[in-house]
Amino acid sequence: MTTYWAEHAWLDTHVEPGVALDVTADGRIGAVRKGVEAPPPGAVVLRGLTLPGLANAHSHAFHRALRSTVQVGSGTFWTWREVMYQVAAKLDPDTYYTLARAVYAEMTLAGITAVGEFHYLHHAPGGTPYANPNAMGEALIAAARDAGLRITLLDTAYLSSGFGAAPDHHQLRFSDGTADAWAERASALKAGDGVRIGAAVHSVRAVPAGQLGTVAAWAQERDAPLHVHLSEQTGENDACRAAHGCTPARLLSDHGVLGPRTTGVHNTHLTAGDIALIGDSGTGTCMCPTTERDLADGIGPAADLQRRGSTLSLGSDSHAVIDLLEEARAMELNERLRTRTRGHWTAAALLRAATADGHAALGWDDAGALEAGLHADFTTIALDSVRTTGVLPRLGAEAAVFAATASDVRHTVVGGRHVVRDGAHELVPDVPSALEEAIAALRE
C-alpha cells in the first residue's frame, strides 16, 4: 500500500483539505480518507490541488509536429490539411513511436492520464501494408506505455477521399480498401494493461455510407467506444447533402453509428434536428476548442447538446497546445462570446468533462474520479504559482479552470505510479529535447 497525501483534493463537488489516498498494489484507490490534517508517516506529499487525472478524448499525435508551421500566414482547414499530409508521409513505425512517446510525455506533464488516439495512419506510403499490418498502431501503444499514459487506440476507418471517391495519393496509407478489411486488421489489435481498443469512423466523407454499419457493428460486438469527426466543416455538410440529401448526423443515425458508446468529435455545424438526434441517442460530444479556433472552424453548440442529453468531453486534437485546463476554460469562454452571457458551466462541471466524462468516452469507466475502487490516476495543480497564488483553497477548482495552465501541473500519478514528480517526467527525462529531436527528424 502506498499513501499519497493531498494538501487539497477536488472530490467532484467541492475541495476538501487534507485527503489521504491509499493506493493498492494493483494501482487502484483503496481508500479516500478525509480530515487528515498532516501527511501520515511515509506518505507521498502532494502540495496544491489534486484532481482526478485528465482525459484527452481526442488526439492525433503526429499533428504535434505541425505546431507553429501551420500558424504562418492565412488559409483554411483545407490548406492546413495539405501541410498535415506532408508530415504524415514521412512517418514510419520507428519515427512514429519516437514522436508519440514525446507527445504523450508532454501530455502527462499537463496532467493528462489517458488519451484517445484517433489513429488512421495505418500503412506505408502508397498504401502497402507493413509486414505487421498494425505496426503503426502498436507503435502508438508502446509510446503511451513508455510515457506512463493510458491509451484508448481508436483505430480509424478511412476509405475514401470523399463520398465514395477513391483515396488520393496522400490518403492511400490511411485506407484498408473496405470496411471489412479494416475490421479484419483492427481485430488483431490487443488490449492490455493500460490499453483499450476502440473504433472510429473518420468522417462521413471518408467512409462510404454503405460501409458505416460495418464499423458500428464491430464496435457494438466488442462494447467498444466508437468516435467520429462530425460536422466539423460547413463544406462537409454541404457535400453530404449533395451526396445523400441529408446532414452527416442524419446519415450516421440512419446507419446505426449514433448511440451511447459513440462520441461525435467537434459537432460544430449542427441543425436543431441534428442536436436532437445526437442528444436523444445518448451520443457524446468531444469539444476541442483550441483546435476549432486555430482552424477557424467555428463554435459548436455544446450547451444545447448537453441540455439535449449529450455528455461532453474534451480533446486537444491537433495539439496547437496541449492543455486540458485551457480546453475546459475555452468551452465556457467561447459560449460567453457566442451568447454574451456568463456562467454556462460551473468549474465542477467543466472538470467533470475533463475527467470522469472524458474517461467514460474512452471506455475507462473505472477511472476519472478520486473514489475507492477506481484507478489511482490523479494530478496536482500548484496553488502558489503566479497564476494561482492568492486563491482561497476552497475555490481551487475555479482557479484550476479559469486561471491555471498546464505549466502549473506539479505531479501526475497513473495507476499509483508517480509519472511526473515536481514538474519533472520520471520516464522521459528531457521532454523538450525528445520533442525537438523527433520533430526535427521529420524535416530532414
Coordinates of C-alpha atoms in Angstrom, one line a residue, residues 19 35 40 59 84 87 173 177 194 229 255 267 277 296 314 324 330 347 357 361-362 365 383 393 399 408 434 437:
V19 CA -7.1 14.0 2.0
G35 CA -9.7 15.2 7.5
P40 CA 0.9 10.3 7.5
S59 CA -5.7 13.3 -30.2
M84 CA -0.6 17.8 -42.4
V87 CA 4.2 15.3 -42.3
R173 CA -1.7 4.8 -46.5
G177 CA -9.8 -0.6 -49.0
G194 CA -3.4 0.5 -19.6
H229 CA -15.5 13.5 -36.7
H255 CA -26.7 3.7 -40.4
N267 CA -20.2 18.6 -33.6
L277 CA -30.6 13.1 -33.0
A296 CA -11.3 28.8 -37.7
L314 CA -12.6 17.5 -24.2
L324 CA -6.9 20.3 -21.0
A330 CA -12.3 27.8 -23.7
A347 CA -15.9 24.9 -12.7
D357 CA -16.8 12.0 -18.6
A361 CA -15.9 8.4 -23.6
L362 CA -12.8 6.4 -23.9
D365 CA -15.5 3.9 -16.7
L383 CA -1.9 26.9 -5.9
P393 CA -8.2 26.9 -1.4
A399 CA -8.6 28.6 -10.1
D408 CA 1.0 24.6 -13.2
A434 CA 12.7 14.5 -27.1
E437 CA 14.7 15.6 -31.9

